């Protein structure tokens, strides 16, 4: 299939595209990482440089949290260019992520976001169609099929053999070399990514085997070389372009998420019904007040050795954090159900399944964004709780005048992000992986059972 200058030129051109995409996306990743490191250092200096003040003032001074770019983002960018990578953290409020990389690029270059997996997912199957779709009609017309049959080869075996030959072009010319290049790079800088690379190799190899079977099987219905190529390209465009674009909006109609306005309205409605740490009224706070007075044998708040306001601030913080978690978790669950429905509806679209799997193992999936926001919220809750405990430790009568020294703020760490582990990615990807394996099995079965006329 690679005999002649045209197929080799096609392979060389695809490698040129891969190299350009890899360099551009790696450069974007490096620039974004450097920006985050610079801003994170400035943010830390600002945090530790606070003057002597009440700890609750420090909770409103706040911190920033950043999600570093995914190391395998140049392979499959996933949702990360469109999802916020920075979050401002303070008490009482859970801010949404901002600083999406997509919005930080000039408008003229936003259409230029293109990753390596897009070539393997969309362009390479079209190249395989030009290489393999004309083989069966050509060999049937030229009499080669009858010669092979006279040597004892069945026509189904011939189809399976051509499927494996076409898959070999994708695997040995693209999948395996990319894996070896990635292993060589990450073994020096980030060995923890090698298991992710291996499963990306498995995912791409499985996908290209499925596509090769589809190309050979569909092209066998054509009566001429031109007709086989046209039929195969039409099927590939439907499976790899139309369905992946049409099914997500359909899933969004069937499983609707809350819009930004509706989400915030629900959130503010629930927060308005929760206790407010700055307004110590209500039955719940009165019970806490009476409990503290009885515990310390005091008759008034001014006699307490601790600050009653610090206690209710933490109680209100825990209530509001639970509300934030409930509202955002509901929204994320809706997104995940949309994806599951899209995968189910697109079970005949191998490109859709392959891209979801590539996002999982490239750490650019929605679950990776959810993990980032969960870790950010945990850090916010932890540092606000620690500062509220400092507020509580101040005697109640000194609550308005007592200030802690500026060295106190160095005890509060900044946010440090740890991405999802490989086992977590493997566990999250089991459903699309099963779908991809089933697609490959059915495609190979279709080719193996195909009976050519004549």
Short mmCIF file of C-alpha atoms in Angstrom, two decimals:
data_model
loop_
_atom_site.label_atom_id
_atom_site.label_comp_id
_atom_site.label_asym_id
_atom_site.label_seq_id
_atom_site.Cartn_x
_atom_site.Cartn_y
_atom_site.Cartn_z
CA UNK A 1 0.00 0.00 0.00
CA UNK A 2 2.98 2.30 0.50
CA UNK A 3 4.55 1.40 -2.85
CA UNK A 4 5.13 4.45 -5.01
CA UNK A 5 5.94 8.06 -4.37
CA UNK A 6 2.36 9.25 -3.76
CA UNK A 7 1.65 7.21 -0.59
CA UNK A 8 5.07 8.06 0.82
CA UNK A 9 4.49 11.74 0.08
CA UNK A 10 1.16 11.50 1.89
CA UNK A 11 2.84 9.95 4.94
CA UNK A 12 5.53 12.63 4.91
CA UNK A 13 2.91 15.38 4.67
CA UNK A 14 0.97 13.98 7.64
CA UNK A 15 4.17 13.85 9.67
CA UNK A 16 4.80 17.47 8.73
CA UNK A 17 1.34 18.36 10.10
CA UNK A 18 2.01 16.38 13.27
CA UNK A 19 5.34 18.14 13.80
CA UNK A 20 3.81 21.60 13.28
CA UNK A 21 0.91 20.87 15.65
CA UNK A 22 3.24 19.39 18.26
CA UNK A 23 5.60 22.37 18.19
CA UNK A 24 2.79 24.95 18.29
CA UNK A 25 0.83 23.25 21.08
CA UNK A 26 3.97 22.54 23.11
CA UNK A 27 4.90 26.22 22.79
CA UNK A 28 1.44 27.26 23.98
CA UNK A 29 1.74 24.87 26.92
CA UNK A 30 5.17 26.22 27.87
CA UNK A 31 4.07 29.86 27.65
CA UNK A 32 0.97 29.20 29.73
CA UNK A 33 2.98 27.32 32.34
CA UNK A 34 5.49 30.16 32.60
CA UNK A 35 2.68 32.69 32.99
CA UNK A 36 1.09 30.64 35.77
CA UNK A 37 4.40 30.24 37.58
CA UNK A 38 5.10 33.96 37.40
CA UNK A 39 1.65 34.97 38.61
CA UNK A 40 1.67 32.29 41.33
CA UNK A 41 4.98 33.65 42.64
CA UNK A 42 3.63 37.22 42.67
CA UNK A 43 0.46 36.01 44.38
CA UNK A 44 2.49 34.26 47.09
CA UNK A 45 4.57 37.38 47.69
CA UNK A 46 1.39 39.44 48.00
CA UNK A 47 -0.14 36.91 50.42
CA UNK A 48 2.89 36.71 52.73
CA UNK A 49 3.40 40.48 52.46
CA UNK A 50 0.11 41.31 54.19
CA UNK A 51 0.47 43.60 57.22
CA UNK A 52 -0.65 42.80 60.76
CA UNK A 53 -4.41 42.28 60.58
CA UNK A 54 -7.37 40.30 61.78
CA UNK A 55 -7.39 36.76 60.30
CA UNK A 56 -10.86 37.26 58.85
CA UNK A 57 -9.54 40.19 56.84
CA UNK A 58 -6.98 37.78 55.42
CA UNK A 59 -9.73 35.39 54.26
CA UNK A 60 -11.14 38.23 52.15
CA UNK A 61 -7.67 39.18 50.90
CA UNK A 62 -7.75 35.68 49.44
CA UNK A 63 -5.50 33.55 47.31
CA UNK A 64 -5.34 32.43 43.70
CA UNK A 65 -5.21 28.84 42.42
CA UNK A 66 -3.97 27.81 38.98
CA UNK A 67 -4.32 24.61 36.99
CA UNK A 68 -1.07 23.88 35.17
CA UNK A 69 -1.32 22.80 31.52
CA UNK A 70 -1.67 19.06 30.97
CA UNK A 71 1.68 17.53 29.86
CA UNK A 72 -0.13 15.59 27.11
CA UNK A 73 -2.26 18.57 26.12
CA UNK A 74 -0.37 18.96 22.80
CA UNK A 75 -1.63 15.49 21.86
CA UNK A 76 -5.30 16.05 22.78
CA UNK A 77 -6.30 19.46 24.12
CA UNK A 78 -9.80 18.36 25.14
CA UNK A 79 -11.80 20.97 27.03
CA UNK A 80 -8.82 22.75 28.60
CA UNK A 81 -8.55 25.62 26.09
CA UNK A 82 -12.16 26.52 26.89
CA UNK A 83 -12.21 25.86 30.66
CA UNK A 84 -10.91 28.36 33.19
CA UNK A 85 -7.45 27.70 34.61
CA UNK A 86 -7.41 30.22 37.49
CA UNK A 87 -9.68 30.65 40.52
CA UNK A 88 -9.80 33.42 43.13
CA UNK A 89 -10.32 32.01 46.62
CA UNK A 90 -11.93 33.82 49.55
CA UNK A 91 -14.36 33.09 52.36
CA UNK A 92 -18.15 32.88 51.87
CA UNK A 93 -17.89 32.69 48.06
CA UNK A 94 -16.97 30.01 45.55
CA UNK A 95 -15.77 31.77 42.44
CA UNK A 96 -15.91 30.10 39.05
CA UNK A 97 -12.67 29.49 37.11
CA UNK A 98 -11.46 32.20 34.76
CA UNK A 99 -8.45 32.68 32.43
CA UNK A 100 -9.43 30.13 29.78
CA UNK A 101 -6.40 29.75 27.44
CA UNK A 102 -8.70 30.01 24.41
CA UNK A 103 -9.70 33.54 25.42
CA UNK A 104 -6.08 34.57 25.87
CA UNK A 105 -5.24 34.17 22.19
CA UNK A 106 -5.83 36.71 19.40
CA UNK A 107 -9.18 36.23 17.61
CA UNK A 108 -7.41 35.54 14.34
CA UNK A 109 -5.58 32.51 15.80
CA UNK A 110 -8.45 30.92 17.72
CA UNK A 111 -9.39 28.87 14.68
CA UNK A 112 -5.85 27.56 14.64
CA UNK A 113 -6.22 25.36 17.71
CA UNK A 114 -5.29 21.98 16.27
CA UNK A 115 -3.76 19.05 18.09
CA UNK A 116 -1.99 15.85 17.08
CA UNK A 117 -4.97 13.66 17.87
CA UNK A 118 -7.11 15.61 15.39
CA UNK A 119 -4.77 14.38 12.65
CA UNK A 120 -4.93 10.78 13.87
CA UNK A 121 -8.68 11.01 14.47
CA UNK A 122 -9.87 12.81 11.31
CA UNK A 123 -7.20 13.29 8.65
CA UNK A 124 -5.36 9.96 8.84
CA UNK A 125 -8.57 7.90 8.25
CA UNK A 126 -9.19 9.91 5.07
CA UNK A 127 -5.64 9.18 3.94
CA UNK A 128 -6.17 5.49 4.70
CA UNK A 129 -9.32 5.58 2.59
CA UNK A 130 -7.35 6.85 -0.42
CA UNK A 131 -4.75 4.12 0.14
CA UNK A 132 -7.08 1.19 0.75
CA UNK A 133 -10.53 1.83 -0.69
CA UNK A 134 -9.53 1.21 -4.32
CA UNK A 135 -7.71 -2.09 -3.69
CA UNK A 136 -10.65 -4.50 -3.81
CA UNK A 137 -12.27 -3.15 -7.03
CA UNK A 138 -8.87 -2.92 -8.69
CA UNK A 139 -7.88 -6.48 -7.84
CA UNK A 140 -11.30 -7.83 -8.80
CA UNK A 141 -11.15 -6.07 -12.19
CA UNK A 142 -7.55 -7.09 -12.86
CA UNK A 143 -8.10 -10.72 -11.92
CA UNK A 144 -5.76 -10.69 -8.90
CA UNK A 145 -8.55 -11.89 -6.60
CA UNK A 146 -9.06 -15.00 -8.72
CA UNK A 147 -5.32 -15.67 -8.70
CA UNK A 148 -5.25 -15.41 -4.88
CA UNK A 149 -8.28 -17.70 -4.65
CA UNK A 150 -6.57 -20.24 -6.87
CA UNK A 151 -3.76 -20.30 -4.32
CA UNK A 152 -6.26 -21.33 -1.63
CA UNK A 153 -7.08 -17.95 -0.02
CA UNK A 154 -10.74 -17.29 0.72
CA UNK A 155 -12.17 -13.91 -0.09
CA UNK A 156 -12.99 -13.24 3.57
CA UNK A 157 -9.35 -14.01 4.45
CA UNK A 158 -8.24 -11.61 1.72
CA UNK A 159 -10.42 -8.85 3.20
CA UNK A 160 -9.08 -9.46 6.71
CA UNK A 161 -5.53 -9.46 5.38
CA UNK A 162 -6.03 -6.16 3.62
CA UNK A 163 -7.60 -4.75 6.79
CA UNK A 164 -4.50 -5.71 8.77
CA UNK A 165 -2.25 -4.33 6.02
CA UNK A 166 -4.06 -1.00 6.04
CA UNK A 167 -3.95 -0.92 9.84
CA UNK A 168 -0.20 -1.63 9.65
CA UNK A 169 0.27 1.62 7.73
CA UNK A 170 -1.37 3.58 10.56
CA UNK A 171 0.30 1.65 13.35
CA UNK A 172 3.88 1.38 12.11
CA UNK A 173 4.03 4.73 10.35
CA UNK A 174 2.23 6.86 12.97
CA UNK A 175 0.99 5.24 16.21
CA UNK A 176 4.14 3.38 17.23
CA UNK A 177 6.64 6.12 16.23
CA UNK A 178 4.61 8.72 18.14
CA UNK A 179 4.57 6.47 21.20
CA UNK A 180 8.34 5.93 21.03
CA UNK A 181 8.96 9.67 20.63
CA UNK A 182 6.72 10.37 23.62
CA UNK A 183 8.43 7.74 25.76
CA UNK A 184 11.83 9.14 24.85
CA UNK A 185 10.72 12.64 25.83
CA UNK A 186 8.79 11.91 29.02
CA UNK A 187 11.26 9.33 30.35
CA UNK A 188 13.61 12.27 30.92
CA UNK A 189 11.15 14.87 32.19
CA UNK A 190 8.00 13.14 33.49
CA UNK A 191 8.13 9.31 33.69
CA UNK A 192 4.67 9.22 35.33
CA UNK A 193 3.19 9.97 31.90
CA UNK A 194 4.49 6.77 30.28
CA UNK A 195 1.46 4.62 31.33
CA UNK A 196 -0.81 7.30 29.85
CA UNK A 197 1.23 7.17 26.63
CA UNK A 198 0.92 3.39 26.46
CA UNK A 199 -2.86 3.50 26.73
CA UNK A 200 -2.99 6.29 24.18
CA UNK A 201 -1.12 3.91 21.86
CA UNK A 202 -3.68 1.18 22.60
CA UNK A 203 -6.56 3.58 22.00
CA UNK A 204 -5.17 4.85 18.69
CA UNK A 205 -4.26 1.34 17.50
CA UNK A 206 -7.74 0.05 18.36
CA UNK A 207 -9.37 3.00 16.59
CA UNK A 208 -7.28 2.66 13.46
CA UNK A 209 -7.98 -1.09 13.31
CA UNK A 210 -11.70 -0.32 13.45
CA UNK A 211 -11.40 2.34 10.76
CA UNK A 212 -9.31 0.04 8.56
CA UNK A 213 -12.00 -2.64 8.78
CA UNK A 214 -14.68 -0.08 7.93
CA UNK A 215 -12.70 1.15 4.91
CA UNK A 216 -12.05 -2.32 3.49
CA UNK A 217 -15.56 -3.56 4.24
CA UNK A 218 -17.36 -0.55 2.79
CA UNK A 219 -15.09 -0.28 -0.25
CA UNK A 220 -15.85 -3.89 -1.15
CA UNK A 221 -19.37 -2.78 -2.14
CA UNK A 222 -18.08 -0.49 -4.86
CA UNK A 223 -18.07 -1.65 -8.46
CA UNK A 224 -15.27 0.68 -9.53
CA UNK A 225 -12.24 2.24 -7.91
CA UNK A 226 -13.73 5.72 -8.04
CA UNK A 227 -17.06 4.49 -6.68
CA UNK A 228 -15.38 2.65 -3.79
CA UNK A 229 -13.34 5.72 -2.83
CA UNK A 230 -16.40 7.98 -2.97
CA UNK A 231 -18.56 5.56 -0.98
CA UNK A 232 -15.86 5.07 1.66
CA UNK A 233 -15.22 8.79 2.03
CA UNK A 234 -18.95 9.42 2.42
CA UNK A 235 -19.22 6.83 5.19
CA UNK A 236 -16.11 8.16 6.97
CA UNK A 237 -17.37 11.74 6.83
CA UNK A 238 -20.66 10.61 8.32
CA UNK A 239 -19.04 8.54 11.09
CA UNK A 240 -16.10 10.81 11.90
CA UNK A 241 -17.42 14.30 11.21
CA UNK A 242 -21.21 14.48 11.07
CA UNK A 243 -22.11 12.25 14.04
CA UNK A 244 -19.49 13.70 16.44
CA UNK A 245 -20.79 17.19 15.62
CA UNK A 246 -24.52 16.38 15.63
CA UNK A 247 -24.88 14.10 18.66
CA UNK A 248 -23.64 16.43 21.47
CA UNK A 249 -26.33 19.09 20.72
CA UNK A 250 -28.93 16.30 20.62
CA UNK A 251 -27.75 15.03 24.02
CA UNK A 252 -27.91 18.59 25.33
CA UNK A 253 -31.55 18.77 24.30
CA UNK A 254 -32.37 15.45 25.97
CA UNK A 255 -30.36 16.13 29.16
CA UNK A 256 -30.39 19.86 29.71
CA UNK A 257 -27.92 21.53 32.02
CA UNK A 258 -28.61 24.66 34.01
CA UNK A 259 -27.73 27.83 32.17
CA UNK A 260 -25.45 30.37 33.83
CA UNK A 261 -28.40 32.52 34.92
CA UNK A 262 -30.40 29.59 36.25
CA UNK A 263 -27.42 28.12 38.07
CA UNK A 264 -26.66 31.40 39.82
CA UNK A 265 -30.31 31.97 40.65
CA UNK A 266 -30.53 28.53 42.29
CA UNK A 267 -27.27 29.15 44.10
CA UNK A 268 -28.22 32.56 45.47
CA UNK A 269 -31.68 31.31 46.49
CA UNK A 270 -30.15 28.50 48.56
CA UNK A 271 -27.50 30.80 50.04
CA UNK A 272 -30.12 33.35 51.09
CA UNK A 273 -31.77 30.63 53.18
CA UNK A 274 -28.51 29.56 54.83
CA UNK A 275 -27.06 31.16 57.99
CA UNK A 276 -24.87 34.22 57.45
CA UNK A 277 -21.71 34.42 59.55
CA UNK A 278 -21.81 38.23 59.49
CA UNK A 279 -25.37 38.30 60.87
CA UNK A 280 -25.35 36.21 64.07
CA UNK A 281 -29.10 35.90 64.45
CA UNK A 282 -31.51 33.01 64.16
CA UNK A 283 -32.33 29.94 66.20
CA UNK A 284 -29.29 27.94 65.09
CA UNK A 285 -26.80 30.60 66.18
CA UNK A 286 -28.68 31.14 69.44
CA UNK A 287 -28.25 27.46 70.27
CA UNK A 288 -24.52 27.73 69.59
CA UNK A 289 -24.32 30.84 71.74
CA UNK A 290 -26.11 29.19 74.67
CA UNK A 291 -23.96 26.08 74.34
CA UNK A 292 -20.73 28.12 74.50
CA UNK A 293 -21.92 30.17 77.47
CA UNK A 294 -22.80 26.99 79.37
CA UNK A 295 -19.53 25.30 78.38
CA UNK A 296 -17.37 28.13 79.74
CA UNK A 297 -19.70 29.13 82.60
CA UNK A 298 -20.06 32.66 81.23
CA UNK A 299 -23.04 34.99 81.41
CA UNK A 300 -22.16 37.17 78.40
CA UNK A 301 -20.15 36.81 75.20
CA UNK A 302 -17.55 39.28 76.46
CA UNK A 303 -16.60 36.81 79.21
CA UNK A 304 -15.77 34.02 76.78
CA UNK A 305 -12.07 33.16 76.35
CA UNK A 306 -12.76 32.56 72.69
CA UNK A 307 -14.38 34.62 69.95
CA UNK A 308 -17.99 33.62 69.38
CA UNK A 309 -17.91 35.34 65.97
CA UNK A 310 -15.16 32.99 64.80
CA UNK A 311 -17.31 29.99 65.69
CA UNK A 312 -20.34 31.17 63.73
CA UNK A 313 -18.16 32.25 60.82
CA UNK A 314 -16.95 28.67 60.48
CA UNK A 315 -20.44 27.23 60.89
CA UNK A 316 -21.76 29.50 58.13
CA UNK A 317 -18.75 28.66 55.97
CA UNK A 318 -19.44 24.93 56.23
CA UNK A 319 -23.11 25.47 55.36
CA UNK A 320 -22.31 27.58 52.31
CA UNK A 321 -19.59 25.16 51.16
CA UNK A 322 -22.12 22.32 51.24
CA UNK A 323 -24.49 24.40 49.09
CA UNK A 324 -21.74 25.23 46.60
CA UNK A 325 -20.81 21.56 46.36
CA UNK A 326 -24.42 20.49 45.83
CA UNK A 327 -25.13 23.03 43.08
CA UNK A 328 -21.91 22.52 41.16
CA UNK A 329 -22.04 18.73 41.54
CA UNK A 330 -25.54 18.72 40.05
CA UNK A 331 -24.28 20.70 37.06
CA UNK A 332 -21.29 18.39 36.55
CA UNK A 333 -23.50 15.30 36.80
CA UNK A 334 -25.66 16.73 34.01
CA UNK A 335 -22.57 17.24 31.84
CA UNK A 336 -21.39 13.69 32.50
CA UNK A 337 -24.84 12.28 31.67
CA UNK A 338 -24.77 14.25 28.42
CA UNK A 339 -21.44 12.66 27.52
CA UNK A 340 -22.68 9.16 28.42
CA UNK A 341 -25.76 9.69 26.25
CA UNK A 342 -23.60 11.00 23.40
CA UNK A 343 -21.43 7.89 23.60
CA UNK A 344 -24.49 5.65 23.62
CA UNK A 345 -26.10 7.41 20.65
CA UNK A 346 -22.77 7.49 18.83
CA UNK A 347 -21.87 3.86 19.42
CA UNK A 348 -21.38 3.54 15.64
CA UNK A 349 -19.03 6.55 15.54
CA UNK A 350 -15.50 5.31 16.39
CA UNK A 351 -13.99 8.80 16.14
CA UNK A 352 -16.24 10.08 18.92
CA UNK A 353 -15.26 7.25 21.26
CA UNK A 354 -11.58 7.57 20.42
CA UNK A 355 -11.51 11.28 21.21
CA UNK A 356 -13.20 10.79 24.59
CA UNK A 357 -10.63 8.11 25.45
CA UNK A 358 -7.76 10.34 24.29
CA UNK A 359 -9.06 13.13 26.53
CA UNK A 360 -9.11 10.79 29.54
CA UNK A 361 -5.51 9.64 29.09
CA UNK A 362 -4.26 13.11 28.09
CA UNK A 363 -5.79 14.51 31.33
CA UNK A 364 -7.88 17.05 29.42
CA UNK A 365 -11.31 15.50 30.03
CA UNK A 366 -14.20 17.08 31.92
CA UNK A 367 -13.40 14.82 34.88
CA UNK A 368 -9.94 16.39 35.07
CA UNK A 369 -11.52 19.85 35.23
CA UNK A 370 -13.92 18.63 37.92
CA UNK A 371 -10.97 17.23 39.86
CA UNK A 372 -9.18 20.58 39.62
CA UNK A 373 -12.19 22.53 40.90
CA UNK A 374 -12.77 20.00 43.70
CA UNK A 375 -9.15 20.34 44.83
CA UNK A 376 -9.42 24.14 44.68
CA UNK A 377 -12.59 24.10 46.80
CA UNK A 378 -10.94 21.79 49.35
CA UNK A 379 -7.97 24.13 49.59
CA UNK A 380 -10.30 27.12 50.00
CA UNK A 381 -12.20 25.35 52.78
CA UNK A 382 -8.96 24.32 54.51
CA UNK A 383 -7.31 27.71 54.57
CA UNK A 384 -10.53 29.52 55.54
CA UNK A 385 -11.07 27.01 58.35
CA UNK A 386 -7.52 27.55 59.62
CA UNK A 387 -7.95 31.34 59.60
CA UNK A 388 -11.37 31.06 61.28
CA UNK A 389 -9.75 29.00 64.00
CA UNK A 390 -7.31 31.87 64.50
CA UNK A 391 -10.27 34.24 64.73
CA UNK A 392 -11.90 31.93 67.29
CA UNK A 393 -8.74 31.82 69.42
CA UNK A 394 -8.92 35.60 70.00
CA UNK A 395 -10.81 36.49 73.23
CA UNK A 396 -14.22 37.88 72.40
CA UNK A 397 -13.60 41.23 74.00
CA UNK A 398 -10.46 41.75 71.86
CA UNK A 399 -12.06 40.73 68.58
CA UNK A 400 -12.16 44.30 67.22
CA UNK A 401 -8.62 45.33 68.17
CA UNK A 402 -6.53 42.16 68.07
CA UNK A 403 -4.28 41.77 65.05
CA UNK A 404 -2.01 38.89 64.23
CA UNK A 405 1.57 39.54 63.05
CA UNK A 406 2.37 39.42 59.35
CA UNK A 407 4.52 36.31 59.88
CA UNK A 408 1.27 34.40 60.49
CA UNK A 409 0.40 34.36 56.79
CA UNK A 410 3.49 32.34 55.89
CA UNK A 411 1.93 29.40 57.76
CA UNK A 412 -0.90 29.21 55.22
CA UNK A 413 0.26 27.30 52.11
CA UNK A 414 -0.64 28.23 48.57
CA UNK A 415 -2.58 25.89 46.30
CA UNK A 416 -0.67 22.95 44.86
CA UNK A 417 -2.40 20.94 42.16
CA UNK A 418 -2.00 17.19 41.73
CA UNK A 419 -3.63 15.76 38.63
CA UNK A 420 -5.75 12.63 38.55
CA UNK A 421 -3.74 9.43 38.84
CA UNK A 422 -3.39 6.98 35.98
CA UNK A 423 -5.59 4.44 37.79
CA UNK A 424 -8.31 7.08 38.17
CA UNK A 425 -8.12 7.86 34.45
CA UNK A 426 -8.33 4.14 33.67
CA UNK A 427 -11.34 3.74 35.93
CA UNK A 428 -13.11 6.75 34.43
CA UNK A 429 -12.46 5.54 30.88
CA UNK A 430 -13.81 2.00 31.24
CA UNK A 431 -17.16 2.69 29.50
CA UNK A 432 -15.78 4.33 26.32
CA UNK A 433 -13.02 1.70 26.30
CA UNK A 434 -15.60 -1.10 26.26
CA UNK A 435 -17.49 0.71 23.49
CA UNK A 436 -14.28 1.06 21.45
CA UNK A 437 -13.48 -2.64 21.89
CA UNK A 438 -17.01 -3.57 20.81
CA UNK A 439 -16.76 -1.29 17.76
CA UNK A 440 -13.49 -2.96 16.75
CA UNK A 441 -14.94 -6.46 17.22
CA UNK A 442 -18.03 -5.71 15.16
CA UNK A 443 -16.02 -4.05 12.39
CA UNK A 444 -13.67 -7.04 12.12
CA UNK A 445 -16.63 -9.42 12.20
CA UNK A 446 -18.27 -7.42 9.41
CA UNK A 447 -15.15 -7.79 7.26
CA UNK A 448 -14.60 -11.45 8.11
CA UNK A 449 -18.20 -12.39 7.17
CA UNK A 450 -18.30 -10.27 4.03
CA UNK A 451 -18.79 -12.35 0.89
CA UNK A 452 -17.66 -10.73 -2.31
CA UNK A 453 -19.79 -11.31 -5.42
CA UNK A 454 -18.51 -13.31 -8.34
#
